[in-house]
mmCIF file of C-alpha atoms in Angstrom:
data_model
loop_
_atom_site.group_PDB
_atom_site.id
_atom_site.type_symbol
_atom_site.label_atom_id
_atom_site.label_comp_id
_atom_site.label_asym_id
_atom_site.label_seq_id
_atom_site.Cartn_x
_atom_site.Cartn_y
_atom_site.Cartn_z
ATOM 1 C CA GLU A 910 18.237 10.513 -18.979
ATOM 2 C CA ALA A 911 17.587 7.034 -17.676
ATOM 3 C CA GLY A 912 14.098 6.465 -16.296
ATOM 4 C CA VAL A 913 12.900 5.095 -12.993
ATOM 5 C CA ALA A 914 13.903 1.442 -12.729
ATOM 6 C CA GLN A 915 11.814 -1.115 -10.866
ATOM 7 C CA SER A 916 12.227 -4.825 -10.294
ATOM 8 C CA PRO A 917 10.907 -7.394 -10.512
ATOM 9 C CA ARG A 918 8.279 -6.762 -13.207
ATOM 10 C CA TYR A 919 6.044 -9.565 -11.994
ATOM 11 C CA LYS A 920 5.753 -11.537 -8.764
ATOM 12 C CA ILE A 921 3.384 -14.272 -7.706
ATOM 13 C CA ILE A 922 3.341 -15.329 -4.057
ATOM 14 C CA GLU A 923 1.077 -17.190 -1.701
ATOM 15 C CA LYS A 924 -0.775 -15.345 1.024
ATOM 16 C CA ARG A 925 1.164 -14.921 4.251
ATOM 17 C CA GLN A 926 4.478 -14.958 2.363
ATOM 18 C CA SER A 927 6.725 -11.920 2.211
ATOM 19 C CA VAL A 928 7.832 -9.972 -0.852
ATOM 20 C CA ALA A 929 10.099 -7.026 -1.619
ATOM 21 C CA PHE A 930 10.175 -4.563 -4.482
ATOM 22 C CA TRP A 931 13.098 -2.420 -5.542
ATOM 23 C CA CYS A 932 13.196 1.038 -7.102
ATOM 24 C CA ASN A 933 16.059 3.100 -8.486
ATOM 25 C CA PRO A 934 14.937 6.690 -9.163
ATOM 26 C CA ILE A 935 16.269 9.109 -11.730
ATOM 27 C CA SER A 936 19.694 10.346 -10.737
ATOM 28 C CA GLY A 937 19.479 13.504 -8.672
ATOM 29 C CA HIS A 938 15.781 13.184 -7.868
ATOM 30 C CA ALA A 939 15.469 13.812 -4.147
ATOM 31 C CA THR A 940 11.808 12.853 -3.833
ATOM 32 C CA LEU A 941 10.650 9.269 -4.213
ATOM 33 C CA TYR A 942 7.129 7.870 -3.993
ATOM 34 C CA TRP A 943 5.549 4.446 -3.823
ATOM 35 C CA TYR A 944 2.031 4.058 -5.172
ATOM 36 C CA GLN A 945 -0.347 1.090 -5.120
ATOM 37 C CA GLN A 946 -2.637 0.639 -8.126
ATOM 38 C CA ILE A 947 -5.376 -1.922 -7.703
ATOM 39 C CA LEU A 948 -6.996 -3.142 -10.910
ATOM 40 C CA GLY A 949 -9.634 -0.688 -12.097
ATOM 41 C CA GLN A 950 -8.529 2.088 -9.781
ATOM 42 C CA GLY A 951 -6.199 5.041 -9.909
ATOM 43 C CA PRO A 952 -2.844 4.881 -8.132
ATOM 44 C CA LYS A 953 -2.902 5.539 -4.386
ATOM 45 C CA LEU A 954 0.055 7.067 -2.569
ATOM 46 C CA LEU A 955 1.621 4.762 0.018
ATOM 47 C CA ILE A 956 4.719 6.676 1.080
ATOM 48 C CA GLN A 957 6.817 9.694 0.123
ATOM 49 C CA PHE A 958 10.537 10.082 0.819
ATOM 50 C CA GLN A 959 12.585 13.256 0.662
ATOM 51 C CA ASN A 960 16.203 12.100 0.352
ATOM 52 C CA ASN A 961 16.346 9.298 2.943
ATOM 53 C CA GLY A 962 13.652 10.673 5.248
ATOM 54 C CA VAL A 963 9.955 9.827 5.276
ATOM 55 C CA VAL A 964 7.725 12.822 4.493
ATOM 56 C CA ASP A 965 4.347 11.084 4.474
ATOM 57 C CA ASP A 966 3.444 7.486 5.244
ATOM 58 C CA SER A 967 -0.081 8.117 6.489
ATOM 59 C CA GLN A 968 -1.614 5.680 3.976
ATOM 60 C CA LEU A 969 0.934 2.910 4.417
ATOM 61 C CA PRO A 970 -0.535 -0.143 6.212
ATOM 62 C CA LYS A 971 2.295 -0.271 8.704
ATOM 63 C CA ASP A 972 1.263 -3.565 10.245
ATOM 64 C CA ARG A 973 2.407 -5.321 7.088
ATOM 65 C CA PHE A 974 4.094 -2.797 4.788
ATOM 66 C CA SER A 975 7.493 -1.218 5.297
ATOM 67 C CA ALA A 976 9.732 0.897 3.114
ATOM 68 C CA GLU A 977 13.187 2.327 3.315
ATOM 69 C CA ARG A 978 15.444 4.523 1.262
ATOM 70 C CA LEU A 979 18.970 4.062 2.458
ATOM 71 C CA LYS A 980 21.514 6.667 1.362
ATOM 72 C CA GLY A 981 18.742 8.676 -0.286
ATOM 73 C CA VAL A 982 18.885 6.799 -3.592
ATOM 74 C CA ASP A 983 17.399 3.311 -4.059
ATOM 75 C CA SER A 984 14.303 2.266 -2.192
ATOM 76 C CA THR A 985 12.688 -1.008 -1.226
ATOM 77 C CA LEU A 986 9.065 -1.679 -0.345
ATOM 78 C CA LYS A 987 8.280 -4.834 1.626
ATOM 79 C CA ILE A 988 5.063 -6.633 2.420
ATOM 80 C CA GLN A 989 5.045 -9.183 5.246
ATOM 81 C CA PRO A 990 2.776 -11.093 5.448
ATOM 82 C CA ALA A 991 0.930 -10.599 2.170
ATOM 83 C CA LYS A 992 -2.845 -10.745 1.888
ATOM 84 C CA LEU A 993 -5.004 -11.439 -1.152
ATOM 85 C CA GLU A 994 -6.069 -7.777 -1.265
ATOM 86 C CA ASP A 995 -2.443 -6.720 -1.754
ATOM 87 C CA SER A 996 -2.636 -7.922 -5.359
ATOM 88 C CA ALA A 997 -1.899 -4.775 -7.334
ATOM 89 C CA VAL A 998 0.706 -2.949 -9.361
ATOM 90 C CA TYR A 999 3.255 -1.151 -7.205
ATOM 91 C CA LEU A 1000 4.559 1.964 -8.888
ATOM 92 C CA CYS A 1001 7.619 3.932 -7.959
ATOM 93 C CA ALA A 1002 8.020 7.552 -9.014
ATOM 94 C CA SER A 1003 10.603 10.246 -8.484
ATOM 95 C CA SER A 1004 10.680 13.989 -8.866
ATOM 96 C CA THR A 1005 12.729 17.094 -8.277
ATOM 97 C CA ARG A 1006 11.739 20.725 -8.043
ATOM 98 C CA LEU A 1007 13.989 21.372 -10.994
ATOM 99 C CA SER A 1008 11.673 19.249 -13.141
ATOM 100 C CA ASN A 1009 8.989 21.887 -12.612
ATOM 101 C CA TYR A 1010 6.628 19.463 -10.946
ATOM 102 C CA GLY A 1011 5.237 16.217 -12.219
ATOM 103 C CA TYR A 1012 6.597 12.803 -11.426
ATOM 104 C CA THR A 1013 8.390 10.258 -13.573
ATOM 105 C CA PHE A 1014 6.981 6.794 -13.001
ATOM 106 C CA GLY A 1015 8.613 3.426 -13.367
ATOM 107 C CA SER A 1016 6.887 0.560 -15.189
ATOM 108 C CA GLY A 1017 5.771 -0.976 -11.922
ATOM 109 C CA THR A 1018 5.792 -4.398 -10.298
ATOM 110 C CA ARG A 1019 2.659 -6.479 -10.743
ATOM 111 C CA LEU A 1020 2.041 -8.522 -7.583
ATOM 112 C CA THR A 1021 -0.398 -11.405 -7.525
ATOM 113 C CA VAL A 1022 -1.173 -12.980 -4.160
ATOM 114 C CA VAL A 1023 -2.822 -16.398 -4.390
ATOM 115 C CA ALA B 1249 -7.249 17.017 1.253
ATOM 116 C CA GLN B 1250 -7.483 17.017 -2.487
ATOM 117 C CA SER B 1251 -9.683 14.704 -4.577
ATOM 118 C CA VAL B 1252 -10.354 14.016 -8.247
ATOM 119 C CA THR B 1253 -13.422 12.756 -10.094
ATOM 120 C CA GLN B 1254 -13.336 11.353 -13.595
ATOM 121 C CA PRO B 1255 -17.012 10.811 -14.442
ATOM 122 C CA ASP B 1256 -16.502 8.593 -17.467
ATOM 123 C CA ILE B 1257 -15.162 5.075 -16.911
ATOM 124 C CA HIS B 1258 -15.096 4.202 -20.623
ATOM 125 C CA ILE B 1259 -15.223 6.345 -23.743
ATOM 126 C CA THR B 1260 -15.265 5.100 -27.329
ATOM 127 C CA VAL B 1261 -14.503 7.426 -30.229
ATOM 128 C CA SER B 1262 -13.917 6.881 -33.913
ATOM 129 C CA GLU B 1263 -10.458 7.409 -35.311
ATOM 130 C CA GLY B 1264 -10.140 10.983 -36.523
ATOM 131 C CA ALA B 1265 -12.900 12.262 -34.239
ATOM 132 C CA SER B 1266 -12.333 14.795 -31.483
ATOM 133 C CA LEU B 1267 -11.945 13.770 -27.856
ATOM 134 C CA GLU B 1268 -12.716 15.334 -24.511
ATOM 135 C CA LEU B 1269 -12.063 13.564 -21.207
ATOM 136 C CA ARG B 1270 -13.573 15.143 -18.136
ATOM 137 C CA CYS B 1271 -11.868 15.802 -14.840
ATOM 138 C CA ASN B 1272 -13.212 17.607 -11.766
ATOM 139 C CA TYR B 1273 -11.039 18.303 -8.759
ATOM 140 C CA SER B 1274 -11.440 19.467 -5.202
ATOM 141 C CA TYR B 1275 -8.684 21.396 -3.444
ATOM 142 C CA GLY B 1276 -8.760 24.376 -1.128
ATOM 143 C CA ALA B 1277 -5.785 26.233 -2.573
ATOM 144 C CA THR B 1278 -4.303 26.770 -6.018
ATOM 145 C CA PRO B 1279 -4.249 23.319 -7.569
ATOM 146 C CA TYR B 1280 -1.434 21.637 -9.401
ATOM 147 C CA LEU B 1281 -3.107 19.516 -12.080
ATOM 148 C CA PHE B 1282 -1.802 16.732 -14.242
ATOM 149 C CA TRP B 1283 -2.915 14.301 -16.923
ATOM 150 C CA TYR B 1284 -1.166 10.961 -17.289
ATOM 151 C CA VAL B 1285 -1.648 8.168 -19.811
ATOM 152 C CA GLN B 1286 -1.109 4.476 -19.108
ATOM 153 C CA SER B 1287 -0.895 1.816 -21.801
ATOM 154 C CA PRO B 1288 -1.487 -1.815 -20.811
ATOM 155 C CA GLY B 1289 1.399 -3.177 -18.757
ATOM 156 C CA GLN B 1290 3.169 0.160 -18.763
ATOM 157 C CA GLY B 1291 3.851 2.841 -16.217
ATOM 158 C CA LEU B 1292 2.283 6.283 -16.229
ATOM 159 C CA GLN B 1293 3.460 8.846 -18.768
ATOM 160 C CA LEU B 1294 2.956 12.551 -18.134
ATOM 161 C CA LEU B 1295 0.909 14.214 -20.887
ATOM 162 C CA LEU B 1296 0.747 17.729 -19.483
ATOM 163 C CA LYS B 1297 0.608 19.744 -16.277
ATOM 164 C CA TYR B 1298 -0.773 23.024 -15.019
ATOM 165 C CA PHE B 1299 0.334 25.058 -12.030
ATOM 166 C CA SER B 1300 0.051 28.695 -13.074
ATOM 167 C CA GLY B 1301 -0.234 31.033 -16.023
ATOM 168 C CA ASP B 1302 -2.150 30.373 -19.199
ATOM 169 C CA THR B 1303 -5.175 28.222 -18.448
ATOM 170 C CA LEU B 1304 -4.878 26.364 -21.766
ATOM 171 C CA VAL B 1305 -1.988 23.938 -21.515
ATOM 172 C CA GLN B 1306 -0.376 22.130 -24.409
ATOM 173 C CA GLY B 1307 1.060 18.665 -23.902
ATOM 174 C CA ILE B 1308 2.688 15.857 -25.795
ATOM 175 C CA LYS B 1309 1.055 13.785 -28.538
ATOM 176 C CA GLY B 1310 -1.230 16.652 -29.570
ATOM 177 C CA PHE B 1311 -3.167 16.805 -26.301
ATOM 178 C CA GLU B 1312 -4.260 19.976 -24.541
ATOM 179 C CA ALA B 1313 -6.184 20.717 -21.364
ATOM 180 C CA GLU B 1314 -8.026 23.759 -20.071
ATOM 181 C CA PHE B 1315 -8.128 24.776 -16.419
ATOM 182 C CA LYS B 1316 -11.444 26.329 -15.405
ATOM 183 C CA ARG B 1317 -11.333 27.473 -11.802
ATOM 184 C CA SER B 1318 -15.035 28.417 -11.707
ATOM 185 C CA GLN B 1319 -15.993 24.861 -12.685
ATOM 186 C CA SER B 1320 -13.174 23.098 -10.809
ATOM 187 C CA SER B 1321 -12.398 21.295 -14.020
ATOM 188 C CA PHE B 1322 -9.333 20.332 -16.026
ATOM 189 C CA ASN B 1323 -10.642 18.580 -19.132
ATOM 190 C CA LEU B 1324 -8.316 16.910 -21.613
ATOM 191 C CA ARG B 1325 -8.902 17.389 -25.345
ATOM 192 C CA LYS B 1326 -7.506 16.239 -28.657
ATOM 193 C CA PRO B 1327 -8.859 17.436 -32.015
ATOM 194 C CA SER B 1328 -8.258 14.187 -33.926
ATOM 195 C CA VAL B 1329 -7.772 10.833 -32.210
ATOM 196 C CA HIS B 1330 -5.406 8.180 -33.540
ATOM 197 C CA TRP B 1331 -5.734 4.439 -32.912
ATOM 198 C CA SER B 1332 -2.517 4.596 -30.869
ATOM 199 C CA ASP B 1333 -4.261 6.882 -28.351
ATOM 200 C CA ALA B 1334 -6.228 3.928 -26.990
ATOM 201 C CA ALA B 1335 -5.142 3.674 -23.345
ATOM 202 C CA GLU B 1336 -6.234 4.656 -19.863
ATOM 203 C CA TYR B 1337 -6.059 8.302 -18.874
ATOM 204 C CA PHE B 1338 -5.667 9.587 -15.345
ATOM 205 C CA CYS B 1339 -6.222 13.077 -14.011
ATOM 206 C CA ALA B 1340 -4.342 13.994 -10.829
ATOM 207 C CA VAL B 1341 -4.174 16.910 -8.424
ATOM 208 C CA GLY B 1342 -1.162 17.771 -6.276
ATOM 209 C CA ASP B 1343 -0.774 19.799 -3.111
ATOM 210 C CA GLN B 1344 0.550 23.373 -3.026
ATOM 211 C CA TYR B 1345 4.055 22.088 -3.793
ATOM 212 C CA GLY B 1346 2.940 19.807 -6.603
ATOM 213 C CA ASN B 1347 3.521 16.780 -4.394
ATOM 214 C CA LYS B 1348 1.342 13.989 -3.009
ATOM 215 C CA LEU B 1349 -0.572 13.487 -6.222
ATOM 216 C CA VAL B 1350 -4.105 12.159 -5.816
ATOM 217 C CA PHE B 1351 -5.393 10.358 -8.880
ATOM 218 C CA GLY B 1352 -8.844 9.869 -10.307
ATOM 219 C CA ALA B 1353 -10.132 6.396 -11.099
ATOM 220 C CA GLY B 1354 -9.197 6.777 -14.758
ATOM 221 C CA THR B 1355 -11.001 6.805 -18.108
ATOM 222 C CA ILE B 1356 -10.416 3.994 -20.573
ATOM 223 C CA LEU B 1357 -10.341 5.269 -24.134
ATOM 224 C CA ARG B 1358 -11.223 2.923 -26.970
ATOM 225 C CA VAL B 1359 -10.679 4.002 -30.573
ATOM 226 C CA LYS B 1360 -12.706 2.366 -33.311
ATOM 227 C CA SER B 1361 -11.637 2.373 -36.922
#
């Protein structure tokens, strides 16, 4: 099966600019997650979708981050305006109960804010 | 809420030697536990998972992990390390549905020849 697709792979922006990341999960996976991985740390959950509804966004900095999953398939994560501390790898993952737990991760988008 | 501690930031082992990476978790109910590996510039690859049954779990690439409830541990082991195993390893704990994974800070494995 095809994996989780993310784009772009790399992005460099100046602080206060906006940026968007795209994720296409594995076909049929109802649950989609966005994680933020700062250098030297483990991934941290930002938001979880079940189909096109938000299940948990308690750790999403909503003053600058937003995410949507229209039609319950692809998802976009946006940052506006970006801060230096947003420099990180943004990972998308998807899962289904049929996969007997465990996520499949994409390769991530590496964001550098200068 | 669940949490994970990986006490070792870096570990160096010789090729062919055995490996054990430590993981301690905190969760009030039956944990769902995972080990992932991340090579530089790559996403996370699932090595193995535990959610019930036999406490010794076999994974891919010759890795295994043992769940010890009394010690709140889920240590990863491999009997003979290969140079290609050099990477960063993350332990994670999920909620009662296996969702909302919380990751440890990771252990960087270096393999010397």
